[in-house]
mmCIF file of C-alpha atoms and ligand atoms in Angstrom:
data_model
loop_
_atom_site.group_PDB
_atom_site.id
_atom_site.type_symbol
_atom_site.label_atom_id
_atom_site.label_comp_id
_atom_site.label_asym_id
_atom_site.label_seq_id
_atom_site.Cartn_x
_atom_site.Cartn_y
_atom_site.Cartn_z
ATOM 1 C CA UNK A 1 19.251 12.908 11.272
ATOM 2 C CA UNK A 2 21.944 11.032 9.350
ATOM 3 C CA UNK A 3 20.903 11.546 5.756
ATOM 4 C CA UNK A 4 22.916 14.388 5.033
ATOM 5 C CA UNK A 5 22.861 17.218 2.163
ATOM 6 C CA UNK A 6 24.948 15.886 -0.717
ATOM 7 C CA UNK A 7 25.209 19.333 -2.781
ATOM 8 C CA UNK A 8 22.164 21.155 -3.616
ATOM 9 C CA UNK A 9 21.651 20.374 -7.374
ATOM 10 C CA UNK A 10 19.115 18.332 -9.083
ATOM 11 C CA UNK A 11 20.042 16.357 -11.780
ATOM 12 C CA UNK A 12 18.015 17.078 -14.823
ATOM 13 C CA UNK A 13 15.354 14.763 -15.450
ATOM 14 C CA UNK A 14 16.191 14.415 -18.785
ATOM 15 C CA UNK A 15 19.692 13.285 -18.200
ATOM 16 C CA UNK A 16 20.388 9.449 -18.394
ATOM 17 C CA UNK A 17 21.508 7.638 -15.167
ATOM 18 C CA UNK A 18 24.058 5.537 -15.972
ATOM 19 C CA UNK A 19 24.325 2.275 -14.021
ATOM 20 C CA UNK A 20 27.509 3.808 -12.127
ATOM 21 C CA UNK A 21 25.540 6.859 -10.474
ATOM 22 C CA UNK A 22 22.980 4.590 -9.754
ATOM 23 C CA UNK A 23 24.898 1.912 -7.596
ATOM 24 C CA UNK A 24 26.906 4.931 -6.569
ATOM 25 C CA UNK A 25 24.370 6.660 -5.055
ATOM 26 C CA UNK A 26 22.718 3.188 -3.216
ATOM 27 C CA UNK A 27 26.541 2.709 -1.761
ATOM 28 C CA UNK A 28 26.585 6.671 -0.609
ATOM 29 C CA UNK A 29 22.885 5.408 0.808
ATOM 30 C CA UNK A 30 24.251 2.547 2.201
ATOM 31 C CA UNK A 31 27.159 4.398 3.784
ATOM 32 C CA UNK A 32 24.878 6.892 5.046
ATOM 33 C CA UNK A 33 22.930 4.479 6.960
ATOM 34 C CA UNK A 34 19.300 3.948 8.123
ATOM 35 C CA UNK A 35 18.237 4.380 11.238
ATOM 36 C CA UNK A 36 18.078 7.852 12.866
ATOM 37 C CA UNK A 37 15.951 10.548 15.117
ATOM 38 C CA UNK A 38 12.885 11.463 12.701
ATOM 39 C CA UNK A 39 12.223 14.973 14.474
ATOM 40 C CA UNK A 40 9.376 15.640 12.115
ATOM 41 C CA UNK A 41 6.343 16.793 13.608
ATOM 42 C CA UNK A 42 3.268 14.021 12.842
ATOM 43 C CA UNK A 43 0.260 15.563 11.116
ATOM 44 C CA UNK A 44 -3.025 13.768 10.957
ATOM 45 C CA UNK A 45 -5.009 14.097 7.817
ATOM 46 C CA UNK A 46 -8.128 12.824 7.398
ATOM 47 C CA UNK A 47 -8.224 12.468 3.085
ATOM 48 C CA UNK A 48 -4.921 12.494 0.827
ATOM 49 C CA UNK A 49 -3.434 15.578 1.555
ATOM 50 C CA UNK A 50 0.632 16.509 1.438
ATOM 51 C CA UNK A 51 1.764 17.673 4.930
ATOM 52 C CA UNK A 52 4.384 19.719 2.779
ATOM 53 C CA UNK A 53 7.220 17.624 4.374
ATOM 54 C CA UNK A 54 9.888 16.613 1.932
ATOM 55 C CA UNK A 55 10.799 13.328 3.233
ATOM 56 C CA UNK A 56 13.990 11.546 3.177
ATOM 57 C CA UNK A 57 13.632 11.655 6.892
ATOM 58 C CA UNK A 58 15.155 7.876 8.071
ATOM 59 C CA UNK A 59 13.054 6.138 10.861
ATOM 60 C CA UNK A 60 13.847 5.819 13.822
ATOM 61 C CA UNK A 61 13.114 1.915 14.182
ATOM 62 C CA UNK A 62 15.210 -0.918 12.035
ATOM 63 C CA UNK A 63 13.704 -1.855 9.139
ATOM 64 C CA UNK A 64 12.557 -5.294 8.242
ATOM 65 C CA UNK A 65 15.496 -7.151 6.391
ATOM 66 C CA UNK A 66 15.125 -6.967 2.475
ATOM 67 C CA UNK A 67 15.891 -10.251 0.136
ATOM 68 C CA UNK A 68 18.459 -9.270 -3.005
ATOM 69 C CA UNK A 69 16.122 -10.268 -5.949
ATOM 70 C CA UNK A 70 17.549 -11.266 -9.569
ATOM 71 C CA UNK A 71 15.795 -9.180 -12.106
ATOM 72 C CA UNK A 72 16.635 -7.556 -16.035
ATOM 73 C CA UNK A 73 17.539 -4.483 -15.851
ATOM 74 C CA UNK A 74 15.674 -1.423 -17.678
ATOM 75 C CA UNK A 75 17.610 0.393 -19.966
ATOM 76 C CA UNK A 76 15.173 2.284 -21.594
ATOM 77 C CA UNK A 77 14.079 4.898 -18.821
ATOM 78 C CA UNK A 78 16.380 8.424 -18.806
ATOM 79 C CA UNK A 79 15.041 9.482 -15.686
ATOM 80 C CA UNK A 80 16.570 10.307 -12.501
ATOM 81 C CA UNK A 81 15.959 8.194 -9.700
ATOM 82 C CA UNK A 82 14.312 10.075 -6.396
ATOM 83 C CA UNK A 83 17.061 8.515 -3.483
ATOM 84 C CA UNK A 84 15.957 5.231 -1.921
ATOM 85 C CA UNK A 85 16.085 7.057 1.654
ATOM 86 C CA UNK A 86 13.383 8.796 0.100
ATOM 87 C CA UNK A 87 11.138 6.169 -1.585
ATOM 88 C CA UNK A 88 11.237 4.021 1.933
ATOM 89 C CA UNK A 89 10.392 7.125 4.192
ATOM 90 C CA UNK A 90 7.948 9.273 2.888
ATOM 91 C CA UNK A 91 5.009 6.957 2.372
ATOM 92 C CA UNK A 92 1.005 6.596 2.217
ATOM 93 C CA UNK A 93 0.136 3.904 3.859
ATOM 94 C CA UNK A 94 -2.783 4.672 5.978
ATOM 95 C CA UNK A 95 -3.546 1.130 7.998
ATOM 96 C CA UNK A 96 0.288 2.542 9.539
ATOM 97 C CA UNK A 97 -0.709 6.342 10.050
ATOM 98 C CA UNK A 98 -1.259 9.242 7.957
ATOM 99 C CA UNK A 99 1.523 11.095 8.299
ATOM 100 C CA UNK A 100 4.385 10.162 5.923
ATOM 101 C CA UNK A 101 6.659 9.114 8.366
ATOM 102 C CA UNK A 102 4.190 6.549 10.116
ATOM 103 C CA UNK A 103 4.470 3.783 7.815
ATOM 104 C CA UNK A 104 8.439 3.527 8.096
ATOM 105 C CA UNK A 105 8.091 3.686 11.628
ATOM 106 C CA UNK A 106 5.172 1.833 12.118
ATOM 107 C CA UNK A 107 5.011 -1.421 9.815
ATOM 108 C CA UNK A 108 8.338 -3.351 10.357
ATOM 109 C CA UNK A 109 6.677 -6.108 12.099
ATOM 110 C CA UNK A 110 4.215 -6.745 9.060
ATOM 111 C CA UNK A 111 4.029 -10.731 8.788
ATOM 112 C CA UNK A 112 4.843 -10.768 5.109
ATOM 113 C CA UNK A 113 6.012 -14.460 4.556
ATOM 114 C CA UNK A 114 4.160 -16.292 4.265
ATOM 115 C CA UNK A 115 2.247 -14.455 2.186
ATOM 116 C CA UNK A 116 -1.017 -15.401 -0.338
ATOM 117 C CA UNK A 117 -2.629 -13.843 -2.944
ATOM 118 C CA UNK A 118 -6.279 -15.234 -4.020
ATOM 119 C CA UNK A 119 -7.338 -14.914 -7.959
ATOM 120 C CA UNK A 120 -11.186 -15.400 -8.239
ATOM 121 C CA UNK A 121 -14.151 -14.339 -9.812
ATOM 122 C CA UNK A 122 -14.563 -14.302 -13.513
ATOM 123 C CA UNK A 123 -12.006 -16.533 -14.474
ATOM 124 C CA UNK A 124 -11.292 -20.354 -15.500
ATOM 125 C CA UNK A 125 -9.025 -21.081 -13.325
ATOM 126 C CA UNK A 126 -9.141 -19.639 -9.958
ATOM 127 C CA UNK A 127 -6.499 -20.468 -8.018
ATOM 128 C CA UNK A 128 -4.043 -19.410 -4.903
ATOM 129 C CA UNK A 129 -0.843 -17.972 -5.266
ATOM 130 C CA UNK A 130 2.103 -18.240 -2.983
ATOM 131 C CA UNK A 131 3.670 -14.808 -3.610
ATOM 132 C CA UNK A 132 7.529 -15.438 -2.705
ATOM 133 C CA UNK A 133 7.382 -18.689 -4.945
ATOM 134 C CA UNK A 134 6.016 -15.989 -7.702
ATOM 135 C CA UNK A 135 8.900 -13.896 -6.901
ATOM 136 C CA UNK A 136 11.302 -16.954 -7.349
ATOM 137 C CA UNK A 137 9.767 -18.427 -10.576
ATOM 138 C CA UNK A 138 8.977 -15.167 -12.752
ATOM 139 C CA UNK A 139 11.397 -13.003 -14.706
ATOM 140 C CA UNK A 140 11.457 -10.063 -12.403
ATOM 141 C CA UNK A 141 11.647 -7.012 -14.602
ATOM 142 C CA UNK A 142 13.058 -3.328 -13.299
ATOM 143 C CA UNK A 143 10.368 -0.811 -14.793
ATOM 144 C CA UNK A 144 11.956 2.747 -13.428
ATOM 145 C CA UNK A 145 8.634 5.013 -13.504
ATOM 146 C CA UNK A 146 7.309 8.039 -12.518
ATOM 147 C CA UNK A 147 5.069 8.023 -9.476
ATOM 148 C CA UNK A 148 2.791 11.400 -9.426
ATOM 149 C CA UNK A 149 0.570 11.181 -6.176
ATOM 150 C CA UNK A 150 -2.681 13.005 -6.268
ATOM 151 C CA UNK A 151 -1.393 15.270 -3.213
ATOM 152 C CA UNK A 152 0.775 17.044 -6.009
ATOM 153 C CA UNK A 153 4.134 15.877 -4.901
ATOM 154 C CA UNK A 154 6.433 13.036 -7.374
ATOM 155 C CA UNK A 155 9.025 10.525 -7.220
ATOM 156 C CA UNK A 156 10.809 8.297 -9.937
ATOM 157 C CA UNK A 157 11.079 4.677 -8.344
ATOM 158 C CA UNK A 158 12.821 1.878 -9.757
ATOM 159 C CA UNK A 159 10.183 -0.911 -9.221
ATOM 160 C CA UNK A 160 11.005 -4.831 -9.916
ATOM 161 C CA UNK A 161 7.984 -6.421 -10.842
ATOM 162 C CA UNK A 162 6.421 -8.660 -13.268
ATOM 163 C CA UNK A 163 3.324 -7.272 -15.583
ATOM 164 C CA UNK A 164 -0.501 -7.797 -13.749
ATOM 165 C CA UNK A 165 -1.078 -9.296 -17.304
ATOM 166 C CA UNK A 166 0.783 -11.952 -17.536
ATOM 167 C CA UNK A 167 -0.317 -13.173 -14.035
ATOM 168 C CA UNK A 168 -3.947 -13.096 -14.709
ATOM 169 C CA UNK A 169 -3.473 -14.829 -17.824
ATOM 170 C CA UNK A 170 -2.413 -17.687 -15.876
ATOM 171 C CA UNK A 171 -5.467 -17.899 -14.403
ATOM 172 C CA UNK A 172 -7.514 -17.417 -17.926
ATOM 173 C CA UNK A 173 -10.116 -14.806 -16.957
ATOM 174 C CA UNK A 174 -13.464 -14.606 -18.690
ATOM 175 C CA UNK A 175 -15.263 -12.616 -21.455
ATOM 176 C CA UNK A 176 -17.382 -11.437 -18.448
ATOM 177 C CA UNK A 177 -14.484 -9.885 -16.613
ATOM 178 C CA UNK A 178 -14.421 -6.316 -17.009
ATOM 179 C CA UNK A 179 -12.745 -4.986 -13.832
ATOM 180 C CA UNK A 180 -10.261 -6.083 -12.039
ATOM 181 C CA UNK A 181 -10.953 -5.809 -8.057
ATOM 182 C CA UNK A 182 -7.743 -5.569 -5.769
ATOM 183 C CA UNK A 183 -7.777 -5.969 -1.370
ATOM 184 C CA UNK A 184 -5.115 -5.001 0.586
ATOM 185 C CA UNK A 185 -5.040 -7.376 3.771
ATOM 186 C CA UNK A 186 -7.387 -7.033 6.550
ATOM 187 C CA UNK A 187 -5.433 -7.634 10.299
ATOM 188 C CA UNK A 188 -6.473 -5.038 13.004
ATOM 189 C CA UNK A 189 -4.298 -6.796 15.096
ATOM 190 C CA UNK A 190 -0.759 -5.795 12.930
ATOM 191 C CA UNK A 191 -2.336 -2.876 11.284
ATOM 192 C CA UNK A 192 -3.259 -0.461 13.661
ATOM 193 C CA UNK A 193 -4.925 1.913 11.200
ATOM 194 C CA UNK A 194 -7.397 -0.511 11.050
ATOM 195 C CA UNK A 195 -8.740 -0.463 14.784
ATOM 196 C CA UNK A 196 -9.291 3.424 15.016
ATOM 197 C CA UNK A 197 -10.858 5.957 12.607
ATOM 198 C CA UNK A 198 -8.377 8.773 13.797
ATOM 199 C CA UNK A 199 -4.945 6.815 12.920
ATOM 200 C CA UNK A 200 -6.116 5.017 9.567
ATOM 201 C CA UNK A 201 -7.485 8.185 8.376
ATOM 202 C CA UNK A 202 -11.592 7.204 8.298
ATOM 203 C CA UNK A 203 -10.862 4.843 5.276
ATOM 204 C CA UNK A 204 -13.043 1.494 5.422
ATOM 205 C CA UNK A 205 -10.927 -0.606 5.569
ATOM 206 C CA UNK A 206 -9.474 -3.143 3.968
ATOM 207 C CA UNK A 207 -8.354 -1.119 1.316
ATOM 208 C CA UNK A 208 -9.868 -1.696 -2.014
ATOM 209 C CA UNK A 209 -8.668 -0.289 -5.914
ATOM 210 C CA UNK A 210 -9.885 -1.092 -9.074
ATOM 211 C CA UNK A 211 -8.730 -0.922 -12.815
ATOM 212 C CA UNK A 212 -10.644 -1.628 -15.765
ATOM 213 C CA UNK A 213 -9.600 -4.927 -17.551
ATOM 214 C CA UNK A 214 -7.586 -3.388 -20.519
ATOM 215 C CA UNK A 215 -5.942 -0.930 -17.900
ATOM 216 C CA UNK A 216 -4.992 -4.440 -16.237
ATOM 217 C CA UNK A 217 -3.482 -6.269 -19.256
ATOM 218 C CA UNK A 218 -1.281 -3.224 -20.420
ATOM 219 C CA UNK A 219 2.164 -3.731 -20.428
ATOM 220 C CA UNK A 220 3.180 -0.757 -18.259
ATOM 221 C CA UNK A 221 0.588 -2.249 -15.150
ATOM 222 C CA UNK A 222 2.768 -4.321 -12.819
ATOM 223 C CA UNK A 223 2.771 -5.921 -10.059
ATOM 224 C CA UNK A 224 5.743 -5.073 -7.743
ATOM 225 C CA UNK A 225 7.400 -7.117 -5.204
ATOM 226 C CA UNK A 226 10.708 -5.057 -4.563
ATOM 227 C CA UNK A 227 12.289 -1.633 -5.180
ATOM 228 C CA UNK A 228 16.064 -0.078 -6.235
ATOM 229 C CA UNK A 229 17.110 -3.889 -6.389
ATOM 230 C CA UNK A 230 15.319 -5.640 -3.098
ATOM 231 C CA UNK A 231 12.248 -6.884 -2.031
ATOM 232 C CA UNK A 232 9.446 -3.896 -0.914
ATOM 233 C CA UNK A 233 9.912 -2.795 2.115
ATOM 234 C CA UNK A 234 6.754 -2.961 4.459
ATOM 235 C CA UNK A 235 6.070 0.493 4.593
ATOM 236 C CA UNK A 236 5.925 0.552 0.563
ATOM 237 C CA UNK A 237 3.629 -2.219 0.349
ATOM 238 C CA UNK A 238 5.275 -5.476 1.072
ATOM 239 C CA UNK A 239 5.523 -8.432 -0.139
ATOM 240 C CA UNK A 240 2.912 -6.883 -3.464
ATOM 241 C CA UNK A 241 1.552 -4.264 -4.388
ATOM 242 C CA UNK A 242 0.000 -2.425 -7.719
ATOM 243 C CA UNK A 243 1.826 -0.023 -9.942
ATOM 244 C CA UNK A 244 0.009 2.042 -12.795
ATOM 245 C CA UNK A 245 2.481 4.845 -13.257
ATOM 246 C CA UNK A 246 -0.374 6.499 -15.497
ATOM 247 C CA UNK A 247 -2.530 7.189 -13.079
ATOM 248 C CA UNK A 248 -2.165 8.602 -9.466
ATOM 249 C CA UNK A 249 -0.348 7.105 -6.669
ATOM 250 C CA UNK A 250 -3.850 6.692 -4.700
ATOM 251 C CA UNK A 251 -4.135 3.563 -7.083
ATOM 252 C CA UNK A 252 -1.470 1.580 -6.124
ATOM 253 C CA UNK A 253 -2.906 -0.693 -3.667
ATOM 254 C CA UNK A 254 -0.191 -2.227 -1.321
ATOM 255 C CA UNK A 255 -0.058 -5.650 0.145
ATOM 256 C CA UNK A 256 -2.694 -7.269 -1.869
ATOM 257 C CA UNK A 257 -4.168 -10.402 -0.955
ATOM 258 C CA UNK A 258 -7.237 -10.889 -3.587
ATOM 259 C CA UNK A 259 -7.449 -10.354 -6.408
ATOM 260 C CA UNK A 260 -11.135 -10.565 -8.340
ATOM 261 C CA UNK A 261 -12.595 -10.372 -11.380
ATOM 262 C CA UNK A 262 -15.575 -8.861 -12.025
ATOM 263 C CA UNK A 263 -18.318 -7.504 -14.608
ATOM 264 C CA UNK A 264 -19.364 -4.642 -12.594
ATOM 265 C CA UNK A 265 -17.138 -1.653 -12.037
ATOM 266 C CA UNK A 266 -15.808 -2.130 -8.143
ATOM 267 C CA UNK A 267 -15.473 0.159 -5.228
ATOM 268 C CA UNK A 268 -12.352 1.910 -4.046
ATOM 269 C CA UNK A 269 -11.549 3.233 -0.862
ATOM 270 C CA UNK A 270 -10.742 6.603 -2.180
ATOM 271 C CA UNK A 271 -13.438 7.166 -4.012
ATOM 272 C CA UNK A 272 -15.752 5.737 -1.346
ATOM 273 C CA UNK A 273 -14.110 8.161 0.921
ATOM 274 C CA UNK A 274 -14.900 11.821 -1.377
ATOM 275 C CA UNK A 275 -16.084 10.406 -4.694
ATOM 276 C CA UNK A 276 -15.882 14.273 -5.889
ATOM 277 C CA UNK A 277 -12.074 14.348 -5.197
ATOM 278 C CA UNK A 278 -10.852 11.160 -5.860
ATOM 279 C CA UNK A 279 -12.164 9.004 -9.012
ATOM 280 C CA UNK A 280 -12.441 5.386 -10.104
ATOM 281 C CA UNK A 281 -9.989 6.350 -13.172
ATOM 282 C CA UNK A 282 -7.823 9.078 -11.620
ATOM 283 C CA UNK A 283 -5.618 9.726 -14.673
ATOM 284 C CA UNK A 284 -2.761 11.871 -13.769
ATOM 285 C CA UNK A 285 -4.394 14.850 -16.067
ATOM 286 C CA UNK A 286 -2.677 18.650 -15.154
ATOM 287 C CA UNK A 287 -5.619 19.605 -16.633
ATOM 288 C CA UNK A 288 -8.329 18.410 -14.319
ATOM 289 C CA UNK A 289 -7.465 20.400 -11.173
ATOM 290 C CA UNK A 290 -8.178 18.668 -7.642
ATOM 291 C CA UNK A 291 -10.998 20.411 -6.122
ATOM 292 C CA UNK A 292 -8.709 21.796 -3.488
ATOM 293 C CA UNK A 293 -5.289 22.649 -5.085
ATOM 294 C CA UNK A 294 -4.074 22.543 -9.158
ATOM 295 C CA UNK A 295 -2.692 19.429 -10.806
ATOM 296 C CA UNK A 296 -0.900 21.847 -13.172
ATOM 297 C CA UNK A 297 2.463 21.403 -11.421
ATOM 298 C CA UNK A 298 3.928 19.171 -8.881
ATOM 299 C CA UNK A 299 7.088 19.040 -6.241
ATOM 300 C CA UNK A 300 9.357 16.104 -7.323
ATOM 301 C CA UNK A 301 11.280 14.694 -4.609
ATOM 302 C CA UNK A 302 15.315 14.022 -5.947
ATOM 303 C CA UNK A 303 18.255 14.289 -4.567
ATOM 304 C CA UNK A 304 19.602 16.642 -2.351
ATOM 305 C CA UNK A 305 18.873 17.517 1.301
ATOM 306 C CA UNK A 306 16.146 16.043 3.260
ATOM 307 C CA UNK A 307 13.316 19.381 2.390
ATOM 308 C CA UNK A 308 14.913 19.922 -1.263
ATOM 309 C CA UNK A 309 12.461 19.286 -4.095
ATOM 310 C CA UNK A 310 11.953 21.379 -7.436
ATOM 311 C CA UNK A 311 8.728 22.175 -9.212
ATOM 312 C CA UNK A 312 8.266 21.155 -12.414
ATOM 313 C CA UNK A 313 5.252 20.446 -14.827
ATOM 314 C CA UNK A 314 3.127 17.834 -14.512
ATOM 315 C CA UNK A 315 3.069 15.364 -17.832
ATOM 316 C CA UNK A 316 -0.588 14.214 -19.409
ATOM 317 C CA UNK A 317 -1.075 10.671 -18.061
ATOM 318 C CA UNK A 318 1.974 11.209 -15.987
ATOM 319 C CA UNK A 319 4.258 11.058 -19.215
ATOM 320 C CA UNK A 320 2.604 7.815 -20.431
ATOM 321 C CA UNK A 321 0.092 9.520 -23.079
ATOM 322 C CA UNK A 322 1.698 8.118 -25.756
ATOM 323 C CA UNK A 323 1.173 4.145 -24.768
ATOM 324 C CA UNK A 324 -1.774 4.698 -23.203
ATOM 325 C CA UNK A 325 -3.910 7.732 -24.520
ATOM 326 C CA UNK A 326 -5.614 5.358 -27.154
ATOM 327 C CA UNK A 327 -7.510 3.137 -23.948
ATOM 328 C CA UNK A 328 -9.242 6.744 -23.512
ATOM 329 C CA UNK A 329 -10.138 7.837 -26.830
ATOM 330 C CA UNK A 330 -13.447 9.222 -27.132
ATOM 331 C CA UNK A 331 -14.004 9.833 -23.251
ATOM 332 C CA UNK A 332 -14.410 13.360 -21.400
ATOM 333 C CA UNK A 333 -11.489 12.994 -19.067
ATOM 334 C CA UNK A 334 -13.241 15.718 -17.029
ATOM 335 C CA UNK A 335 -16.161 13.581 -16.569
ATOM 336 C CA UNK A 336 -14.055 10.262 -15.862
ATOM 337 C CA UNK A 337 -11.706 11.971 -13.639
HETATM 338 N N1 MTE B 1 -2.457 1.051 -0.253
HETATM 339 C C1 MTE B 1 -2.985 0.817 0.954
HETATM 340 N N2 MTE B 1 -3.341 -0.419 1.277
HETATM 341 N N3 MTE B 1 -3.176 1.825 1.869
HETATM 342 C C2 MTE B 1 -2.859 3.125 1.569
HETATM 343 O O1 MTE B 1 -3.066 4.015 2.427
HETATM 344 N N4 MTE B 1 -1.968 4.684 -0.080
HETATM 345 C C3 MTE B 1 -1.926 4.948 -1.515
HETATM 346 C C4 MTE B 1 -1.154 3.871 -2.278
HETATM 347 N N5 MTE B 1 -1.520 2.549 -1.807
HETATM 348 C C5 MTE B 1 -2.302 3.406 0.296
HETATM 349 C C6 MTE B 1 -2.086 2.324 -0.597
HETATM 350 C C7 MTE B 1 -1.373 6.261 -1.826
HETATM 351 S S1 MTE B 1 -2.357 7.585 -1.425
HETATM 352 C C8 MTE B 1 -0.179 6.427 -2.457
HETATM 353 S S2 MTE B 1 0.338 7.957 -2.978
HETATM 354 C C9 MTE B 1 0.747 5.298 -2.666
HETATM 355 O O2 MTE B 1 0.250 4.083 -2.107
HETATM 356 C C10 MTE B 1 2.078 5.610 -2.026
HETATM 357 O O3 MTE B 1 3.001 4.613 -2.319
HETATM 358 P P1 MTE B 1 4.475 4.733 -1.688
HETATM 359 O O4 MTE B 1 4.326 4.948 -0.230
HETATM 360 O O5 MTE B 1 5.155 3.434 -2.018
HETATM 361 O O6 MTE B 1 5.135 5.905 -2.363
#
């Protein structure tokens, strides 16, 4: 294992993280190096549920090269960043395995270029998009957000990205769209989660999510093509994938193809899967336990060794409330869990 324990403290998460620590820490990464024996144990799980590992655990196998992408930089988040080791090897990505090392180790050969992403359904102008000319012609934005998975465990990821609603605006949706429908890709032949029950974790697959159309248009939903200053890596959803830092990780649908709008509220795998346990809206909510374990508290993944994490609160709508509490107004967040 070549990640190695540098000193045991967390920094705050209210503490700012200047630009210095930041590249810092991605040239102590860098130095650090990649590749390495794994040693962890793989647990299969059918349903979402943490195997208590802490990742940071490299894979064993190189990783797919990463493009540098141009972006503007956010200034505005005071939150310190979980370690990139640890955002590219402790993953849920069940068409690669269900245990969070299996995507890391598993997905490197994912044919992401070239790569398409269909816009149809109720809109004016439906329409094809070439994903890594998106990348080239869009203002990437860095959004550095909390991501709160539904297993109880957290990260803070610097994301590049442009915003969902300024893409689907291109494409001029209609008063009839109401949803927004999202499909990962659909290859048993690269995705071997997909040709067995057992590995992909009994999920029908492809992958689906959903969001409801003003959860789509808000300015914190994006649509992310890289991470801490590269394109995605495979195993984190490569060459797109969703981010809604509001609402549980579960919704962040990775390597999206299609993209439809629709009147009708759609289906998503989770909730197909145990519609008790995982909803359409799954708002990160402490108070609205998971029928198996509390949502009061979660294990956020930092820096330090490979197991260290700390326990802290988790926020209403993941720390979000106050941008988007007013889309919920009125509703029994029990109810619409
Ligand atoms: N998307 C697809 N296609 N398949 C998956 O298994 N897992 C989801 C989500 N998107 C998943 C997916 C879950 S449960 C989580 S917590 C996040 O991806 C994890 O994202 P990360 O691995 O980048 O942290």
């Amino acid at each position: 294992m070549l990640i190695k324990k540098r000193g045991s403290h967390l920094i705050p998460e209210s503490q700012v993280t200047p630009e210095t620590v930041y590249l810092n820490r991605r040239s102590i990464l860098k130095g650090l190096g990649m590749a390495g024996a794994s040693g962890l144990a793989a647990s299969s799980q059918a349903g979402i549920f943490d195997n208590l590992l802490g990742g940071g655990e490299a894979a064993e196998v190189p990783q797919a090269p990463r493009k540098p992408l141009q972006y503007t930089q956010d200034k505005a988040a005071d939150l310190s960043l979980t370690p990139e080791a640890k955002v590219i090897n402790h993953n849920n990505f069940y068409e690669f395995g269900t245990s969070k090392t299996d995507p890391a180790e598993n997905s490197q050969h994912l044919k992401t270029q070239p790569w398409t992403l269909t816009v149809e359904g109720e809109v004016e102008n439906p329409g094809v998009v070439d994903v890594w000319e998106l990348m080239q012609q869009s203002s990437l934005e860095e959004r550095i957000y909390r991501m709160r998975c539904v297993e109880a465990w957290s990260m803070v990821i610097p994301w590049l990205g442009l915003e969902l609603g300024t893409l689907l605006k291109k494409f001029k949706p209609t008063s009839r769209a109401k949803y927004v429908a999202f499909e990962t890709l659909y290859d048993p032949k690269q995705m071997p989660g997909q040709r067995s029950r057992h590995f992909g974790g009994g999920i029908d697959y492809p992958y689906v999510e959903g969001l409801r159309i003003d959860e789509a248009m808000h300015p914190l939903t994006i649509m992310a093509v890289g991470l801490y200053g590269k394109t995605l890596p495979t195993q984190n959803g490569a060459p797109i994938r969703l981010v809604v830092p509001w609402k549980y990780g579960f919704k962040g649908i990775k390597s999206i193809v299609k993209i439809r709008l629709v009147e009708k509220m759609p289906p998503t795998s989770w909730n197909r899967l145990a519609s008790h346990e995982y909803g359409f809206y799954a708002n990160v909510n402490p108070e609205v336990d998971h029928p198996r374990w509390s949502q009061a508290s979660e294990r956020f993944i930092g820096e330090g060794g490979p197991f260290s994490s700390t326990r802290q609160k988790t926020l209403m709508f993941n720390g979000y409330g106050e941008q988007v509490a007013s889309l919920y107004s009125g509703m029994d967040l029990k109810k619409y869990y």
